[in-house]
mmCIF file of C-alpha atoms in Angstrom:
data_model
loop_
_atom_site.group_PDB
_atom_site.id
_atom_site.type_symbol
_atom_site.label_atom_id
_atom_site.label_comp_id
_atom_site.label_asym_id
_atom_site.label_seq_id
_atom_site.Cartn_x
_atom_site.Cartn_y
_atom_site.Cartn_z
ATOM 1 C CA MET A 1 20.012 -116.563 -102.594
ATOM 2 C CA GLU A 2 22.983 -115.238 -100.650
ATOM 3 C CA ASN A 3 22.633 -111.846 -102.331
ATOM 4 C CA LEU A 4 18.979 -111.764 -101.274
ATOM 5 C CA TRP A 5 19.879 -112.290 -97.616
ATOM 6 C CA ILE A 6 22.575 -109.617 -97.817
ATOM 7 C CA HIS A 7 20.076 -107.232 -99.402
ATOM 8 C CA ALA A 8 17.489 -108.036 -96.710
ATOM 9 C CA LEU A 9 20.045 -107.374 -93.961
ATOM 10 C CA THR A 10 21.033 -104.072 -95.577
ATOM 11 C CA VAL A 11 17.399 -102.979 -95.809
ATOM 12 C CA PHE A 12 16.719 -103.985 -92.198
ATOM 13 C CA MET A 13 19.782 -102.142 -90.879
ATOM 14 C CA GLY A 14 18.859 -99.088 -92.927
ATOM 15 C CA PHE A 15 15.365 -99.030 -91.438
ATOM 16 C CA PHE A 16 16.670 -99.809 -87.946
ATOM 17 C CA ALA A 17 19.188 -96.964 -88.069
ATOM 18 C CA ILE A 18 16.791 -94.363 -89.457
ATOM 19 C CA MET A 19 13.824 -95.275 -87.232
ATOM 20 C CA ASN A 20 16.015 -96.125 -84.213
ATOM 21 C CA PRO A 21 13.304 -97.891 -82.152
ATOM 22 C CA ILE A 22 15.604 -98.154 -79.126
ATOM 23 C CA ALA A 23 16.040 -94.389 -78.862
ATOM 24 C CA SER A 24 12.290 -93.948 -79.501
ATOM 25 C CA VAL A 25 11.355 -95.921 -76.367
ATOM 26 C CA PRO A 26 11.789 -92.946 -73.950
ATOM 27 C CA ILE A 27 9.717 -90.760 -76.304
ATOM 28 C CA PHE A 28 6.970 -93.376 -76.388
ATOM 29 C CA LEU A 29 6.997 -93.641 -72.602
ATOM 30 C CA SER A 30 6.625 -89.875 -72.261
ATOM 31 C CA LEU A 31 3.698 -89.837 -74.721
ATOM 32 C CA THR A 32 1.884 -92.654 -72.883
ATOM 33 C CA GLU A 33 2.763 -91.555 -69.352
ATOM 34 C CA GLY A 34 -0.110 -92.275 -66.970
ATOM 35 C CA ASP A 35 -1.815 -94.764 -69.305
ATOM 36 C CA ASP A 36 -2.519 -98.322 -68.185
ATOM 37 C CA GLU A 37 -0.899 -101.329 -69.862
ATOM 38 C CA LYS A 38 -3.886 -102.023 -72.114
ATOM 39 C CA THR A 39 -4.006 -98.447 -73.417
ATOM 40 C CA THR A 40 -0.225 -98.364 -73.901
ATOM 41 C CA ALA A 41 -0.319 -101.588 -75.929
ATOM 42 C CA MET A 42 -3.210 -100.254 -78.025
ATOM 43 C CA VAL A 43 -1.392 -96.985 -78.785
ATOM 44 C CA ALA A 44 1.767 -98.903 -79.749
ATOM 45 C CA SER A 45 -0.047 -101.365 -82.015
ATOM 46 C CA ARG A 46 -2.113 -98.712 -83.797
ATOM 47 C CA ALA A 47 0.844 -96.380 -84.308
ATOM 48 C CA LEU A 48 3.008 -99.177 -85.711
ATOM 49 C CA LEU A 49 0.203 -100.433 -87.960
ATOM 50 C CA LEU A 50 -0.245 -96.930 -89.346
ATOM 51 C CA ALA A 51 3.521 -96.557 -89.851
ATOM 52 C CA PHE A 52 3.580 -99.921 -91.655
ATOM 53 C CA LEU A 53 0.733 -98.846 -93.963
ATOM 54 C CA ILE A 54 2.504 -95.564 -94.764
ATOM 55 C CA VAL A 55 5.761 -97.323 -95.629
ATOM 56 C CA THR A 56 3.915 -99.974 -97.670
ATOM 57 C CA ILE A 57 2.114 -97.321 -99.711
ATOM 58 C CA PHE A 58 5.334 -95.495 -100.502
ATOM 59 C CA SER A 59 7.096 -98.779 -101.267
ATOM 60 C CA VAL A 60 4.395 -99.853 -103.709
ATOM 61 C CA ALA A 61 3.789 -96.423 -105.251
ATOM 62 C CA GLY A 62 7.442 -95.359 -105.262
ATOM 63 C CA LYS A 63 7.960 -95.918 -108.996
ATOM 64 C CA LEU A 64 4.658 -94.217 -109.806
ATOM 65 C CA ILE A 65 5.695 -91.189 -107.753
ATOM 66 C CA PHE A 66 9.051 -91.151 -109.534
ATOM 67 C CA ASP A 67 7.363 -91.235 -112.961
ATOM 68 C CA LEU A 68 4.729 -88.668 -111.985
ATOM 69 C CA PHE A 69 7.272 -86.056 -110.889
ATOM 70 C CA GLY A 70 9.988 -87.038 -113.378
ATOM 71 C CA ILE A 71 12.414 -88.103 -110.658
ATOM 72 C CA THR A 72 15.294 -90.411 -111.557
ATOM 73 C CA LEU A 73 16.607 -93.092 -109.210
ATOM 74 C CA PRO A 74 20.159 -91.653 -109.107
ATOM 75 C CA ALA A 75 18.771 -88.238 -108.125
ATOM 76 C CA PHE A 76 16.732 -89.793 -105.337
ATOM 77 C CA GLN A 77 19.693 -91.869 -104.176
ATOM 78 C CA ILE A 78 21.878 -88.777 -103.931
ATOM 79 C CA THR A 79 19.220 -86.729 -102.112
ATOM 80 C CA GLY A 80 18.252 -89.614 -99.834
ATOM 81 C CA GLY A 81 21.904 -90.365 -99.110
ATOM 82 C CA LEU A 82 22.556 -86.762 -98.090
ATOM 83 C CA LEU A 83 19.459 -86.866 -95.874
ATOM 84 C CA PHE A 84 20.628 -90.105 -94.229
ATOM 85 C CA PHE A 85 24.102 -88.681 -93.684
ATOM 86 C CA LEU A 86 22.686 -85.526 -92.085
ATOM 87 C CA ILE A 87 20.474 -87.467 -89.660
ATOM 88 C CA GLY A 88 23.320 -89.880 -88.892
ATOM 89 C CA PHE A 89 25.674 -86.954 -88.235
ATOM 90 C CA HIS A 90 23.215 -85.452 -85.735
ATOM 91 C CA MET A 91 22.876 -88.834 -84.018
ATOM 92 C CA LEU A 92 26.676 -89.139 -83.780
ATOM 93 C CA GLN A 93 26.731 -85.773 -82.033
ATOM 94 C CA GLY A 94 24.112 -87.002 -79.579
ATOM 95 C CA ASP A 95 21.440 -84.717 -81.046
ATOM 96 C CA GLN A 96 18.015 -85.533 -82.431
ATOM 97 C CA SER A 97 17.547 -84.427 -86.010
ATOM 98 C CA SER A 98 14.503 -82.244 -86.563
ATOM 99 C CA VAL A 99 13.924 -84.224 -89.771
ATOM 100 C CA GLN A 100 13.016 -87.346 -87.846
ATOM 101 C CA HIS A 101 11.842 -86.115 -84.434
ATOM 102 C CA PRO A 102 9.054 -83.790 -83.280
ATOM 103 C CA SER A 103 9.745 -80.442 -81.658
ATOM 104 C CA GLU A 104 9.073 -79.804 -77.976
ATOM 105 C CA LYS A 105 5.996 -77.820 -79.013
ATOM 106 C CA ASP A 106 4.657 -80.812 -80.969
ATOM 107 C CA LYS A 107 5.283 -83.125 -78.008
ATOM 108 C CA LYS A 108 3.332 -80.867 -75.639
ATOM 109 C CA LYS A 109 0.433 -80.648 -78.065
ATOM 110 C CA SER A 110 0.359 -84.422 -78.440
ATOM 111 C CA LEU A 111 0.323 -84.888 -74.670
ATOM 112 C CA GLU A 112 -2.643 -82.568 -74.367
ATOM 113 C CA ALA A 113 -4.529 -84.461 -77.074
ATOM 114 C CA ALA A 114 -4.047 -88.108 -76.094
ATOM 115 C CA LEU A 115 -6.203 -89.440 -78.916
ATOM 116 C CA SER A 116 -3.877 -87.927 -81.539
ATOM 117 C CA VAL A 117 -0.713 -89.524 -80.132
ATOM 118 C CA THR A 118 -1.140 -92.586 -82.325
ATOM 119 C CA VAL A 119 -1.062 -90.546 -85.530
ATOM 120 C CA SER A 120 1.159 -87.630 -84.575
ATOM 121 C CA PRO A 121 3.874 -87.502 -83.468
ATOM 122 C CA LEU A 122 4.177 -91.279 -82.913
ATOM 123 C CA ALA A 123 3.321 -92.741 -86.330
ATOM 124 C CA MET A 124 4.634 -89.625 -88.078
ATOM 125 C CA PRO A 125 7.320 -88.431 -87.845
ATOM 126 C CA ILE A 126 8.876 -90.663 -85.156
ATOM 127 C CA LEU A 127 8.188 -94.047 -86.775
ATOM 128 C CA ALA A 128 7.471 -93.202 -90.410
ATOM 129 C CA GLY A 129 9.202 -89.875 -90.880
ATOM 130 C CA PRO A 130 10.720 -88.492 -94.084
ATOM 131 C CA GLY A 131 13.898 -90.520 -93.571
ATOM 132 C CA THR A 132 11.985 -93.792 -93.190
ATOM 133 C CA ILE A 133 9.852 -93.039 -96.243
ATOM 134 C CA ALA A 134 12.951 -92.176 -98.255
ATOM 135 C CA THR A 135 14.497 -95.490 -97.186
ATOM 136 C CA ALA A 136 11.401 -97.421 -98.289
ATOM 137 C CA MET A 137 11.239 -95.718 -101.670
ATOM 138 C CA ASN A 138 14.949 -96.119 -102.316
ATOM 139 C CA PHE A 139 15.107 -99.838 -101.492
ATOM 140 C CA SER A 140 11.851 -100.742 -103.289
ATOM 141 C CA THR A 141 12.469 -99.049 -106.645
ATOM 142 C CA GLY A 142 14.583 -101.815 -108.116
ATOM 143 C CA GLU A 143 13.897 -103.708 -111.317
ATOM 144 C CA ASN A 144 12.100 -106.661 -109.723
ATOM 145 C CA PHE A 145 9.201 -107.285 -107.365
ATOM 146 C CA MET A 146 11.481 -108.952 -104.820
ATOM 147 C CA ASP A 147 13.082 -105.624 -103.851
ATOM 148 C CA MET A 148 9.695 -104.226 -102.872
ATOM 149 C CA ALA A 149 8.666 -107.437 -101.067
ATOM 150 C CA VAL A 150 11.906 -107.521 -99.047
ATOM 151 C CA THR A 151 11.543 -103.844 -98.134
ATOM 152 C CA ILE A 152 7.999 -104.296 -96.833
ATOM 153 C CA ALA A 153 8.883 -107.545 -95.030
ATOM 154 C CA MET A 154 11.917 -106.036 -93.282
ATOM 155 C CA PHE A 155 9.938 -103.010 -92.117
ATOM 156 C CA GLY A 156 7.197 -105.340 -90.879
ATOM 157 C CA LEU A 157 9.797 -107.291 -88.882
ATOM 158 C CA LEU A 158 11.128 -104.034 -87.445
ATOM 159 C CA CYS A 159 7.594 -102.999 -86.437
ATOM 160 C CA ILE A 160 7.193 -106.244 -84.472
ATOM 161 C CA ILE A 161 10.520 -105.667 -82.689
ATOM 162 C CA THR A 162 9.547 -102.055 -81.987
ATOM 163 C CA TYR A 163 6.219 -103.151 -80.495
ATOM 164 C CA VAL A 164 8.000 -105.470 -78.062
ATOM 165 C CA LEU A 165 10.369 -102.650 -77.075
ATOM 166 C CA PHE A 166 7.491 -100.210 -76.584
ATOM 167 C CA VAL A 167 5.312 -102.435 -74.408
ATOM 168 C CA SER A 168 8.310 -103.399 -72.254
ATOM 169 C CA GLY A 169 9.793 -99.907 -72.434
ATOM 170 C CA GLU A 170 10.186 -99.124 -68.745
ATOM 171 C CA LYS A 171 12.001 -102.392 -68.026
ATOM 172 C CA PHE A 172 14.174 -101.959 -71.115
ATOM 173 C CA VAL A 173 15.347 -98.419 -70.292
ATOM 174 C CA THR A 174 16.023 -99.378 -66.675
ATOM 175 C CA TYR A 175 17.977 -102.452 -67.769
ATOM 176 C CA ILE A 176 20.324 -100.876 -70.324
ATOM 177 C CA GLY A 177 20.678 -97.477 -68.635
ATOM 178 C CA ALA A 178 20.827 -93.964 -70.103
ATOM 179 C CA SER A 179 24.525 -94.163 -71.032
ATOM 180 C CA ALA A 180 24.070 -97.377 -73.032
ATOM 181 C CA LEU A 181 21.109 -95.786 -74.791
ATOM 182 C CA GLY A 182 23.364 -92.935 -75.883
ATOM 183 C CA VAL A 183 26.018 -95.332 -77.173
ATOM 184 C CA ILE A 184 23.435 -97.267 -79.197
ATOM 185 C CA THR A 185 22.097 -94.034 -80.693
ATOM 186 C CA ARG A 186 25.597 -92.960 -81.781
ATOM 187 C CA MET A 187 26.288 -96.412 -83.232
ATOM 188 C CA MET A 188 23.069 -96.217 -85.260
ATOM 189 C CA GLY A 189 24.128 -92.745 -86.386
ATOM 190 C CA LEU A 190 27.435 -94.089 -87.698
ATOM 191 C CA ILE A 191 25.697 -96.907 -89.600
ATOM 192 C CA LEU A 192 23.204 -94.440 -91.051
ATOM 193 C CA ALA A 193 25.935 -92.009 -92.142
ATOM 194 C CA VAL A 194 27.847 -94.831 -93.875
ATOM 195 C CA ILE A 195 24.701 -96.056 -95.666
ATOM 196 C CA GLY A 196 24.007 -92.461 -96.728
ATOM 197 C CA SER A 197 27.514 -92.061 -98.120
ATOM 198 C CA GLN A 198 27.193 -95.308 -100.082
ATOM 199 C CA MET A 199 23.842 -94.183 -101.497
ATOM 200 C CA VAL A 200 25.398 -90.928 -102.708
ATOM 201 C CA ILE A 201 28.272 -92.829 -104.354
ATOM 202 C CA THR A 202 25.810 -95.194 -106.070
ATOM 203 C CA GLY A 203 23.658 -92.258 -107.191
ATOM 204 C CA VAL A 204 26.617 -90.344 -108.657
ATOM 205 C CA ARG A 205 27.768 -93.459 -110.535
ATOM 206 C CA GLY A 206 24.279 -93.953 -111.936
ATOM 207 C CA ALA A 207 23.872 -90.297 -112.891
ATOM 208 C CA PHE A 208 27.159 -90.109 -114.780
ATOM 209 C CA GLY A 209 27.255 -93.703 -116.027
ATOM 210 C CA LEU A 210 30.365 -94.577 -114.063
ATOM 211 C CA ALA A 211 31.324 -98.211 -113.555
ATOM 212 C CA ALA A 212 31.714 -99.553 -110.020
ATOM 213 C CA GLY A 213 35.342 -99.711 -108.930
#
C-alpha cells in the first residue's frame, strides 16, 4: 500500500512538473482576455476535459501503440526521459520549451479565433502536449491495471487543481507575484529534469538487463 502511494505521488509530481499549471495561468488569462466569468469558466472546463480525454486515451492505448509500432518500454523510457530533461532544462533557464508551449504566431491565431482556444493551443499543446502524453504512456505501461488507474486518477486530480487556478487566475497571479511565479517554474524544471534522468537510467538498465544498484 505504501508503494502505491509513493507511485501515485511520483506520477502526480511528474504530471505537475510537465504541465506546470501555475505557469500556464498567465497564458490562460491572455487567451481569455475580455471574456466574462461564465465564458472563462466554460473555456477552462472544456479545455481540461479534452486534455483529460486525450491523456486517458493514451494511457489506455499505450501498450497497444507500443505493440503496433514495435516500441519497447526501455526505449520509450530513454526517449521520454531525454524529452523531460530537455523541457526541465529550458524551465530552469527561465525559458519556455517549444515542445510544450505554443509559438507567438499560434497564440495570435488562437486569439483571433476565440472558439478554437479550447482545443488549440489550450488543450493541446499547453495542457496535453507531447511531454504530458509521454508521461501518461510511460507511467501506465506497467504490468498491472493499477498503474493505468493511478495515472488517470492523478491526471484527473491535477485537472481539478488546474481548473481552480484558471478560474481564479487574476487573483492568483496578483497574490504570488511575477518573481514567485518564476521561482516556481524553475523548481518544476528541476523536478522534471531529475525525473527525466531517472527515467533514462531505468530505461538503460532495462535495455541492457542491468540490475538496480
